[in-house]
mmCIF file of C-alpha atoms in Angstrom:
data_model
loop_
_atom_site.group_PDB
_atom_site.id
_atom_site.type_symbol
_atom_site.label_atom_id
_atom_site.label_comp_id
_atom_site.label_asym_id
_atom_site.label_seq_id
_atom_site.Cartn_x
_atom_site.Cartn_y
_atom_site.Cartn_z
ATOM 1 C CA UNK B 1234 0.055 -0.063 0.077
ATOM 2 C CA UNK B 1235 1.300 3.420 -0.902
ATOM 3 C CA UNK B 1236 2.389 5.792 1.896
ATOM 4 C CA UNK B 1237 -0.198 8.490 2.654
ATOM 5 C CA UNK B 1238 0.268 12.054 1.457
ATOM 6 C CA UNK B 1239 0.248 14.789 4.282
ATOM 7 C CA UNK B 1240 -0.439 18.440 3.781
ATOM 8 C CA UNK B 1241 -0.454 20.997 6.731
ATOM 9 C CA UNK B 1242 -1.816 24.231 5.931
ATOM 10 C CA UNK B 1243 0.307 27.245 7.044
ATOM 11 C CA UNK B 1244 -1.406 28.062 10.384
ATOM 12 C CA UNK B 1245 -0.714 24.421 11.534
ATOM 13 C CA UNK B 1246 2.521 23.771 9.780
ATOM 14 C CA UNK B 1247 4.615 23.582 12.832
ATOM 15 C CA UNK B 1248 2.493 20.710 14.166
ATOM 16 C CA UNK B 1249 2.234 19.109 10.744
ATOM 17 C CA UNK B 1250 5.992 19.061 10.408
ATOM 18 C CA UNK B 1251 6.163 17.255 13.792
ATOM 19 C CA UNK B 1252 3.506 14.806 12.576
ATOM 20 C CA UNK B 1253 5.263 14.312 9.422
ATOM 21 C CA UNK B 1254 8.531 13.605 11.299
ATOM 22 C CA UNK B 1255 6.780 10.969 13.407
ATOM 23 C CA UNK B 1256 5.479 9.354 10.179
ATOM 24 C CA UNK B 1257 8.913 9.504 8.663
ATOM 25 C CA UNK B 1258 7.505 11.168 5.763
ATOM 26 C CA UNK B 1259 8.043 14.512 4.045
ATOM 27 C CA UNK B 1260 5.465 17.066 4.534
ATOM 28 C CA UNK B 1261 3.855 17.432 1.091
ATOM 29 C CA UNK B 1262 4.372 20.850 -0.665
ATOM 30 C CA UNK B 1263 1.465 23.244 -1.314
ATOM 31 C CA UNK B 1264 0.734 26.815 -2.257
ATOM 32 C CA UNK B 1265 -1.200 29.295 -0.198
ATOM 33 C CA UNK B 1266 -1.380 32.676 -1.911
ATOM 34 C CA UNK B 1267 -3.158 35.762 -0.347
ATOM 35 C CA UNK B 1268 -4.686 38.521 -2.591
ATOM 36 C CA UNK B 1269 -4.607 42.307 -1.764
ATOM 37 C CA UNK B 1270 -8.443 42.253 -1.401
ATOM 38 C CA UNK B 1271 -8.368 39.613 1.407
ATOM 39 C CA UNK B 1272 -9.123 36.596 -0.844
ATOM 40 C CA UNK B 1273 -6.665 33.754 -1.213
ATOM 41 C CA UNK B 1274 -6.070 30.472 -3.131
ATOM 42 C CA UNK B 1275 -4.488 27.410 -2.211
ATOM 43 C CA UNK B 1276 -3.513 24.134 -4.262
ATOM 44 C CA UNK B 1277 -1.501 20.943 -3.938
ATOM 45 C CA UNK B 1278 2.004 21.164 -5.570
ATOM 46 C CA UNK B 1279 2.260 17.411 -6.115
ATOM 47 C CA UNK B 1280 0.252 14.777 -7.850
ATOM 48 C CA UNK B 1281 -2.543 13.535 -5.521
ATOM 49 C CA UNK B 1282 -4.564 11.529 -8.119
ATOM 50 C CA UNK B 1283 -6.044 8.456 -6.703
ATOM 51 C CA UNK B 1284 -3.824 8.836 -3.448
ATOM 52 C CA UNK B 1285 -4.833 8.709 0.120
ATOM 53 C CA UNK B 1286 -4.425 12.219 1.272
ATOM 54 C CA UNK B 1287 -4.603 13.790 5.013
ATOM 55 C CA UNK B 1288 -4.896 17.523 5.438
ATOM 56 C CA UNK B 1289 -3.984 18.950 8.776
ATOM 57 C CA UNK B 1290 -5.396 22.273 10.136
ATOM 58 C CA UNK B 1291 -6.478 23.032 13.660
ATOM 59 C CA UNK B 1292 -9.205 25.526 13.910
ATOM 60 C CA UNK B 1293 -8.439 27.657 16.703
ATOM 61 C CA UNK B 1294 -8.529 31.507 16.776
ATOM 62 C CA UNK B 1295 -4.693 32.087 17.839
ATOM 63 C CA UNK B 1296 -2.240 33.622 15.359
ATOM 64 C CA UNK B 1297 -2.707 35.948 12.453
ATOM 65 C CA UNK B 1298 -5.720 33.854 10.946
ATOM 66 C CA UNK B 1299 -9.103 34.030 12.668
ATOM 67 C CA UNK B 1300 -11.043 30.733 13.202
ATOM 68 C CA UNK B 1301 -13.122 31.579 10.135
ATOM 69 C CA UNK B 1302 -9.884 32.130 7.960
ATOM 70 C CA UNK B 1303 -8.713 28.695 8.779
ATOM 71 C CA UNK B 1304 -11.867 27.161 8.155
ATOM 72 C CA UNK B 1305 -12.297 28.536 4.848
ATOM 73 C CA UNK B 1306 -8.806 27.815 3.772
ATOM 74 C CA UNK B 1307 -9.213 24.207 4.745
ATOM 75 C CA UNK B 1308 -12.392 23.758 2.935
ATOM 76 C CA UNK B 1309 -11.085 25.388 -0.196
ATOM 77 C CA UNK B 1310 -7.908 23.275 -0.083
ATOM 78 C CA UNK B 1311 -10.023 20.047 0.222
ATOM 79 C CA UNK B 1312 -12.236 21.206 -2.789
ATOM 80 C CA UNK B 1313 -8.967 21.659 -4.833
ATOM 81 C CA UNK B 1314 -7.881 18.221 -3.842
ATOM 82 C CA UNK B 1315 -11.166 16.692 -4.985
ATOM 83 C CA UNK B 1316 -10.971 18.437 -8.316
ATOM 84 C CA UNK B 1317 -7.299 17.153 -8.700
ATOM 85 C CA UNK B 1318 -8.704 13.565 -8.534
ATOM 86 C CA UNK B 1319 -7.579 12.702 -5.098
ATOM 87 C CA UNK B 1320 -8.451 9.027 -4.000
ATOM 88 C CA UNK B 1321 -9.611 9.819 -0.553
ATOM 89 C CA UNK B 1322 -9.324 13.001 1.616
ATOM 90 C CA UNK B 1323 -9.205 13.023 5.367
ATOM 91 C CA UNK B 1324 -9.214 16.334 7.309
ATOM 92 C CA UNK B 1325 -7.251 16.005 10.482
ATOM 93 C CA UNK B 1326 -8.481 18.728 12.575
ATOM 94 C CA UNK B 1327 -7.109 18.455 16.159
ATOM 95 C CA UNK B 1328 -9.181 21.215 17.521
ATOM 96 C CA UNK B 1329 -12.692 21.359 15.892
ATOM 97 C CA UNK B 1330 -14.020 24.803 16.093
ATOM 98 C CA UNK B 1331 -17.824 25.549 16.704
ATOM 99 C CA UNK B 1332 -18.374 22.335 18.182
ATOM 100 C CA UNK B 1333 -19.627 23.681 21.478
ATOM 101 C CA UNK B 1334 -22.852 24.948 20.114
ATOM 102 C CA UNK B 1335 -24.311 21.429 19.653
ATOM 103 C CA UNK B 1336 -28.019 21.985 20.516
ATOM 104 C CA UNK B 1337 -30.543 24.797 20.810
ATOM 105 C CA UNK B 1338 -30.649 26.210 24.349
ATOM 106 C CA UNK B 1339 -32.506 29.446 23.438
ATOM 107 C CA UNK B 1340 -35.255 30.077 20.819
ATOM 108 C CA UNK B 1341 -33.844 30.296 17.218
ATOM 109 C CA UNK B 1342 -30.230 29.256 18.295
ATOM 110 C CA UNK B 1343 -27.923 28.060 15.667
ATOM 111 C CA UNK B 1344 -26.595 24.459 15.785
ATOM 112 C CA UNK B 1345 -23.100 24.988 14.329
ATOM 113 C CA UNK B 1346 -21.959 21.323 14.845
ATOM 114 C CA UNK B 1347 -24.393 20.398 12.308
ATOM 115 C CA UNK B 1348 -23.400 23.371 9.918
ATOM 116 C CA UNK B 1349 -19.570 22.402 10.014
ATOM 117 C CA UNK B 1350 -20.757 18.722 9.008
ATOM 118 C CA UNK B 1351 -22.568 20.280 6.020
ATOM 119 C CA UNK B 1352 -19.573 22.430 4.960
ATOM 120 C CA UNK B 1353 -17.130 19.542 5.166
ATOM 121 C CA UNK B 1354 -19.531 17.122 3.313
ATOM 122 C CA UNK B 1355 -20.234 19.729 0.754
ATOM 123 C CA UNK B 1356 -16.525 19.889 -0.513
ATOM 124 C CA UNK B 1357 -16.279 16.090 -0.484
ATOM 125 C CA UNK B 1358 -14.443 15.302 2.727
ATOM 126 C CA UNK B 1359 -14.641 11.484 3.093
ATOM 127 C CA UNK B 1360 -13.338 11.272 6.776
ATOM 128 C CA UNK B 1361 -12.705 13.762 9.604
ATOM 129 C CA UNK B 1362 -10.328 13.065 12.419
ATOM 130 C CA UNK B 1363 -10.343 15.344 15.644
ATOM 131 C CA UNK B 1364 -9.360 15.237 19.265
ATOM 132 C CA UNK B 1365 -11.625 15.454 22.182
ATOM 133 C CA UNK B 1366 -14.713 17.011 20.583
ATOM 134 C CA UNK B 1367 -16.775 18.810 22.965
ATOM 135 C CA UNK B 1368 -19.799 16.589 22.514
ATOM 136 C CA UNK B 1369 -19.027 13.141 21.077
ATOM 137 C CA UNK B 1370 -22.715 12.037 20.572
ATOM 138 C CA UNK B 1371 -23.682 15.342 18.846
ATOM 139 C CA UNK B 1372 -20.380 15.187 16.779
ATOM 140 C CA UNK B 1373 -21.242 11.688 15.597
ATOM 141 C CA UNK B 1374 -24.748 12.360 14.736
ATOM 142 C CA UNK B 1375 -24.054 15.533 12.905
ATOM 143 C CA UNK B 1376 -21.744 14.042 10.249
ATOM 144 C CA UNK B 1377 -22.823 11.579 7.569
ATOM 145 C CA UNK B 1378 -19.089 11.032 6.413
ATOM 146 C CA UNK B 1379 -16.802 8.822 8.445
ATOM 147 C CA UNK B 1380 -15.614 10.474 11.740
ATOM 148 C CA UNK B 1381 -12.929 9.445 14.310
ATOM 149 C CA UNK B 1382 -12.525 11.017 17.730
ATOM 150 C CA UNK B 1383 -9.180 10.419 19.262
ATOM 151 C CA UNK B 1384 -8.873 10.840 23.048
ATOM 152 C CA UNK B 1385 -6.009 12.550 24.778
ATOM 153 C CA UNK B 1386 -6.802 10.903 28.026
ATOM 154 C CA UNK B 1387 -4.230 8.218 27.325
ATOM 155 C CA UNK B 1388 -1.476 10.650 27.076
ATOM 156 C CA UNK B 1389 -2.480 12.481 30.179
ATOM 157 C CA UNK B 1390 -2.990 9.461 32.117
ATOM 158 C CA UNK B 1391 0.467 8.514 31.402
ATOM 159 C CA UNK B 1392 1.837 12.046 32.613
ATOM 160 C CA UNK B 1393 -0.270 12.056 35.616
ATOM 161 C CA UNK B 1394 0.609 8.422 36.709
ATOM 162 C CA UNK B 1395 4.295 9.778 36.942
ATOM 163 C CA UNK B 1396 3.209 12.951 38.640
ATOM 164 C CA UNK B 1397 1.298 11.304 41.547
ATOM 165 C CA UNK B 1398 3.304 9.906 44.558
ATOM 166 C CA UNK B 1399 2.955 6.260 45.213
ATOM 167 C CA UNK B 1400 1.079 6.932 48.489
ATOM 168 C CA UNK B 1401 -1.103 9.781 47.148
ATOM 169 C CA UNK B 1402 -4.757 9.423 46.993
ATOM 170 C CA UNK B 1403 -6.445 10.935 43.919
ATOM 171 C CA UNK B 1404 -9.903 11.932 43.003
ATOM 172 C CA UNK B 1405 -10.809 12.927 39.254
ATOM 173 C CA UNK B 1406 -13.115 15.769 39.062
ATOM 174 C CA UNK B 1407 -15.450 16.954 36.146
ATOM 175 C CA UNK B 1408 -15.932 20.808 36.428
ATOM 176 C CA UNK B 1409 -19.599 20.410 35.191
ATOM 177 C CA UNK B 1410 -22.050 17.431 35.219
ATOM 178 C CA UNK B 1411 -21.882 17.244 31.279
ATOM 179 C CA UNK B 1412 -18.250 16.208 31.526
ATOM 180 C CA UNK B 1413 -18.777 13.346 33.951
ATOM 181 C CA UNK B 1414 -18.374 10.617 31.261
ATOM 182 C CA UNK B 1415 -15.177 12.098 30.083
ATOM 183 C CA UNK B 1416 -13.705 12.456 33.468
ATOM 184 C CA UNK B 1417 -14.732 8.785 34.156
ATOM 185 C CA UNK B 1418 -12.858 7.417 31.062
ATOM 186 C CA UNK B 1419 -9.861 9.511 32.182
ATOM 187 C CA UNK B 1420 -10.218 7.859 35.696
ATOM 188 C CA UNK B 1421 -10.230 4.497 34.094
ATOM 189 C CA UNK B 1422 -7.034 5.275 32.171
ATOM 190 C CA UNK B 1423 -5.152 6.616 35.194
ATOM 191 C CA UNK B 1424 -6.444 3.898 37.481
ATOM 192 C CA UNK B 1425 -5.003 1.350 35.167
ATOM 193 C CA UNK B 1426 -1.652 2.905 35.188
ATOM 194 C CA UNK B 1427 -1.554 3.423 38.925
ATOM 195 C CA UNK B 1428 -2.837 -0.017 39.820
ATOM 196 C CA UNK B 1429 -4.862 1.446 42.685
ATOM 197 C CA UNK B 1430 -8.347 2.902 43.074
ATOM 198 C CA UNK B 1431 -9.111 6.490 41.931
ATOM 199 C CA UNK B 1432 -12.247 8.280 42.999
ATOM 200 C CA UNK B 1433 -14.462 10.548 40.999
ATOM 201 C CA UNK B 1434 -16.658 13.602 41.497
ATOM 202 C CA UNK B 1435 -18.108 16.634 39.771
ATOM 203 C CA UNK B 1436 -18.845 20.283 40.053
ATOM 204 C CA UNK B 1437 -22.312 21.884 39.760
ATOM 205 C CA UNK B 1438 -22.263 24.460 37.032
ATOM 206 C CA UNK B 1439 -24.939 26.492 34.914
ATOM 207 C CA UNK B 1440 -24.287 28.781 32.189
ATOM 208 C CA UNK B 1441 -26.771 31.390 30.870
ATOM 209 C CA UNK B 1442 -25.957 34.470 28.838
ATOM 210 C CA UNK B 1443 -22.239 33.984 29.319
ATOM 211 C CA UNK B 1444 -22.721 33.978 33.180
ATOM 212 C CA UNK B 1445 -21.511 30.901 35.086
ATOM 213 C CA UNK B 1446 -23.252 29.911 38.273
ATOM 214 C CA UNK B 1447 -23.532 26.863 40.591
ATOM 215 C CA UNK B 1448 -21.000 25.980 43.369
ATOM 216 C CA UNK B 1449 -21.980 22.602 44.699
ATOM 217 C CA UNK B 1450 -19.110 20.324 44.902
ATOM 218 C CA UNK B 1451 -20.080 16.461 44.847
ATOM 219 C CA UNK B 1452 -16.727 14.875 45.807
ATOM 220 C CA UNK B 1453 -14.599 14.116 48.672
ATOM 221 C CA UNK B 1454 -11.518 15.968 48.030
ATOM 222 C CA UNK B 1455 -10.165 16.681 51.647
ATOM 223 C CA UNK B 1456 -6.395 15.619 51.905
ATOM 224 C CA UNK B 1457 -6.371 14.448 48.263
ATOM 225 C CA UNK B 1458 -4.837 15.257 45.032
ATOM 226 C CA UNK B 1459 -7.618 16.512 42.738
ATOM 227 C CA UNK B 1460 -7.333 16.301 38.923
ATOM 228 C CA UNK B 1461 -9.750 18.479 37.298
ATOM 229 C CA UNK B 1462 -10.531 17.140 33.661
ATOM 230 C CA UNK B 1463 -12.051 19.061 30.872
ATOM 231 C CA UNK B 1464 -11.876 19.308 27.063
ATOM 232 C CA UNK B 1465 -10.690 22.753 26.668
ATOM 233 C CA UNK B 1466 -9.774 25.996 28.788
ATOM 234 C CA UNK B 1467 -11.053 29.293 27.069
ATOM 235 C CA UNK B 1468 -11.607 32.051 29.537
ATOM 236 C CA UNK B 1469 -10.624 29.962 32.340
ATOM 237 C CA UNK B 1470 -13.741 30.621 34.562
ATOM 238 C CA UNK B 1471 -14.886 27.048 34.652
ATOM 239 C CA UNK B 1472 -11.583 25.673 35.860
ATOM 240 C CA UNK B 1473 -10.950 28.530 38.427
ATOM 241 C CA UNK B 1474 -14.320 27.854 40.001
ATOM 242 C CA UNK B 1475 -13.764 24.176 40.502
ATOM 243 C CA UNK B 1476 -10.216 24.681 41.721
ATOM 244 C CA UNK B 1477 -11.296 27.362 44.177
ATOM 245 C CA UNK B 1478 -14.266 24.968 45.595
ATOM 246 C CA UNK B 1479 -11.667 22.075 45.932
ATOM 247 C CA UNK B 1480 -9.090 24.323 47.683
ATOM 248 C CA UNK B 1481 -11.899 25.473 50.163
ATOM 249 C CA UNK B 1482 -12.899 21.846 50.634
ATOM 250 C CA UNK B 1483 -9.342 20.957 51.835
ATOM 251 C CA UNK B 1484 -7.758 19.434 48.676
ATOM 252 C CA UNK B 1485 -4.176 18.552 49.158
ATOM 253 C CA UNK B 1486 -3.167 19.838 45.750
ATOM 254 C CA UNK B 1487 -4.785 20.551 42.569
ATOM 255 C CA UNK B 1488 -3.913 19.487 38.982
ATOM 256 C CA UNK B 1489 -5.864 20.295 35.674
ATOM 257 C CA UNK B 1490 -5.772 18.377 32.326
ATOM 258 C CA UNK B 1491 -7.292 20.147 29.251
ATOM 259 C CA UNK B 1492 -6.819 18.935 25.660
ATOM 260 C CA UNK B 1493 -7.206 22.431 23.906
ATOM 261 C CA UNK B 1494 -5.474 25.204 25.643
ATOM 262 C CA UNK B 1495 -7.059 28.281 24.124
ATOM 263 C CA UNK B 1496 -6.569 30.690 27.058
ATOM 264 C CA UNK B 1497 -8.677 33.366 25.523
ATOM 265 C CA UNK B 1498 -9.651 36.690 26.869
ATOM 266 C CA UNK B 1499 -8.940 37.205 30.591
ATOM 267 C CA UNK B 1500 -7.692 33.660 31.138
ATOM 268 C CA UNK B 1501 -4.223 34.685 32.362
ATOM 269 C CA UNK B 1502 -5.678 37.136 34.901
ATOM 270 C CA UNK B 1503 -8.506 34.415 35.976
ATOM 271 C CA UNK B 1504 -6.119 31.422 36.223
ATOM 272 C CA UNK B 1505 -2.767 33.016 37.663
ATOM 273 C CA UNK B 1506 -4.082 33.537 41.273
ATOM 274 C CA UNK B 1507 -5.777 30.129 41.566
ATOM 275 C CA UNK B 1508 -4.164 27.145 43.510
ATOM 276 C CA UNK B 1509 -3.919 25.010 40.611
ATOM 277 C CA UNK B 1510 -0.443 23.384 40.976
ATOM 278 C CA UNK B 1511 0.119 22.260 37.358
ATOM 279 C CA UNK B 1512 -1.925 22.456 33.976
ATOM 280 C CA UNK B 1513 -1.484 19.583 31.671
ATOM 281 C CA UNK B 1514 -2.399 20.739 28.002
ATOM 282 C CA UNK B 1515 -1.766 19.396 24.378
ATOM 283 C CA UNK B 1516 -0.421 21.413 21.474
ATOM 284 C CA UNK B 1517 -3.569 21.096 19.591
ATOM 285 C CA UNK B 1518 -3.229 24.931 19.653
ATOM 286 C CA UNK B 1519 -0.057 26.957 20.295
ATOM 287 C CA UNK B 1520 0.053 28.622 23.611
ATOM 288 C CA UNK B 1521 -0.567 32.257 23.530
ATOM 289 C CA UNK B 1522 1.678 34.757 25.542
ATOM 290 C CA UNK B 1523 0.915 34.318 29.130
ATOM 291 C CA UNK B 1524 2.184 35.837 32.403
ATOM 292 C CA UNK B 1525 5.394 33.816 33.879
ATOM 293 C CA UNK B 1526 3.340 32.857 36.970
ATOM 294 C CA UNK B 1527 0.874 30.806 34.772
ATOM 295 C CA UNK B 1528 3.339 29.906 32.081
ATOM 296 C CA UNK B 1529 5.591 27.962 34.388
ATOM 297 C CA UNK B 1530 2.850 25.925 35.718
ATOM 298 C CA UNK B 1531 1.858 24.561 32.236
ATOM 299 C CA UNK B 1532 3.157 21.356 30.708
ATOM 300 C CA UNK B 1533 2.565 20.773 27.104
ATOM 301 C CA UNK B 1534 1.898 17.149 25.992
ATOM 302 C CA UNK B 1535 2.769 16.731 22.397
ATOM 303 C CA UNK B 1536 0.147 15.026 20.225
ATOM 304 C CA UNK B 1537 2.111 14.662 17.076
ATOM 305 C CA UNK B 1538 3.129 10.972 17.603
ATOM 306 C CA UNK B 1539 -0.389 10.187 18.535
ATOM 307 C CA UNK B 1540 -1.827 11.761 15.374
ATOM 308 C CA UNK B 1541 0.817 10.027 13.365
ATOM 309 C CA UNK B 1542 -0.060 6.840 14.675
ATOM 310 C CA UNK B 1543 -3.714 7.380 13.881
ATOM 311 C CA UNK B 1544 -2.794 8.322 10.326
ATOM 312 C CA UNK B 1545 -0.669 5.247 9.928
ATOM 313 C CA UNK B 1546 -3.382 2.951 11.176
ATOM 314 C CA UNK B 1547 -6.068 4.607 8.969
ATOM 315 C CA UNK B 1548 -3.933 4.452 5.924
ATOM 316 C CA UNK B 1549 -3.482 0.647 6.230
ATOM 317 C CA UNK B 1550 -7.205 0.026 7.272
ATOM 318 C CA UNK B 1551 -6.186 -0.788 10.909
ATOM 319 C CA UNK B 1552 -8.340 -0.144 13.988
ATOM 320 C CA UNK B 1553 -7.963 2.889 16.287
ATOM 321 C CA UNK B 1554 -9.521 1.127 19.194
ATOM 322 C CA UNK B 1555 -6.431 -0.128 20.894
ATOM 323 C CA UNK B 1556 -4.473 2.892 20.569
ATOM 324 C CA UNK B 1557 -4.617 3.158 24.272
ATOM 325 C CA UNK B 1558 -2.350 0.394 24.679
ATOM 326 C CA UNK B 1559 0.374 2.213 22.765
ATOM 327 C CA UNK B 1560 0.305 5.305 24.895
#
């Protein structure tokens, strides 16, 4: 079977090069050309006819390009691949934008998860791969093309198993009720690596009109190491509230894992004074400039080898189900 072809658009080129290196393949050349009026074009610079092609682009809002710029460039590039006779195109999107709005919570609300699916299917995307989408069920139901969600919990569990002392009692905490299943899957991975029981709990949370409320902590955290598990950190309010509640309840120390480290808005000011000892995040998005007090507490877990292994398996028709055994 022929080796896959991997493209990485300019906003994710650094991550793409790390993935290509892990695959021991060259990153395929392409052109991205801006025009003075703000429009642009992109095209592959090698023959892709009848080949298995993977295009990497993380849809975060950091850097010179907005989320919408990155999305449109990715869609147009996939369209160019389809017109060039590509055999199969897979969009590798470590952070999938617009996935948080997966249902109507107010009258006439948009359901952007479904609209994203429509856009990718319209340009002919056969398969989409992402990491820790906000709502897995909504993601799977929105897309008619093949979708694969990778879970960073395996990577985090390996790191946290080394972080915890042999005699340290741990509890995994979801900062809201909706994330309990995600937190429990992480707890299972961590427990398997520690070979000892790990408890679980959650924090009450309600959000309306951008205002977060609810302060009930459902967990026994006194004297324990608490690991707050979430899919992303944006403004930091959710994590800060959970950390403060755990501190007030007597937690021994507080650690945080979040796959997508966006740190938007006032996140630096919100998270710097918290009692979180360490933040474990991935490089699905590049870290923005943060103050030294917060920066020195962040450990970045690289996802390039993880993505490379997923691409290798997909290219040969292998299953992704046992990737946890590799990491």
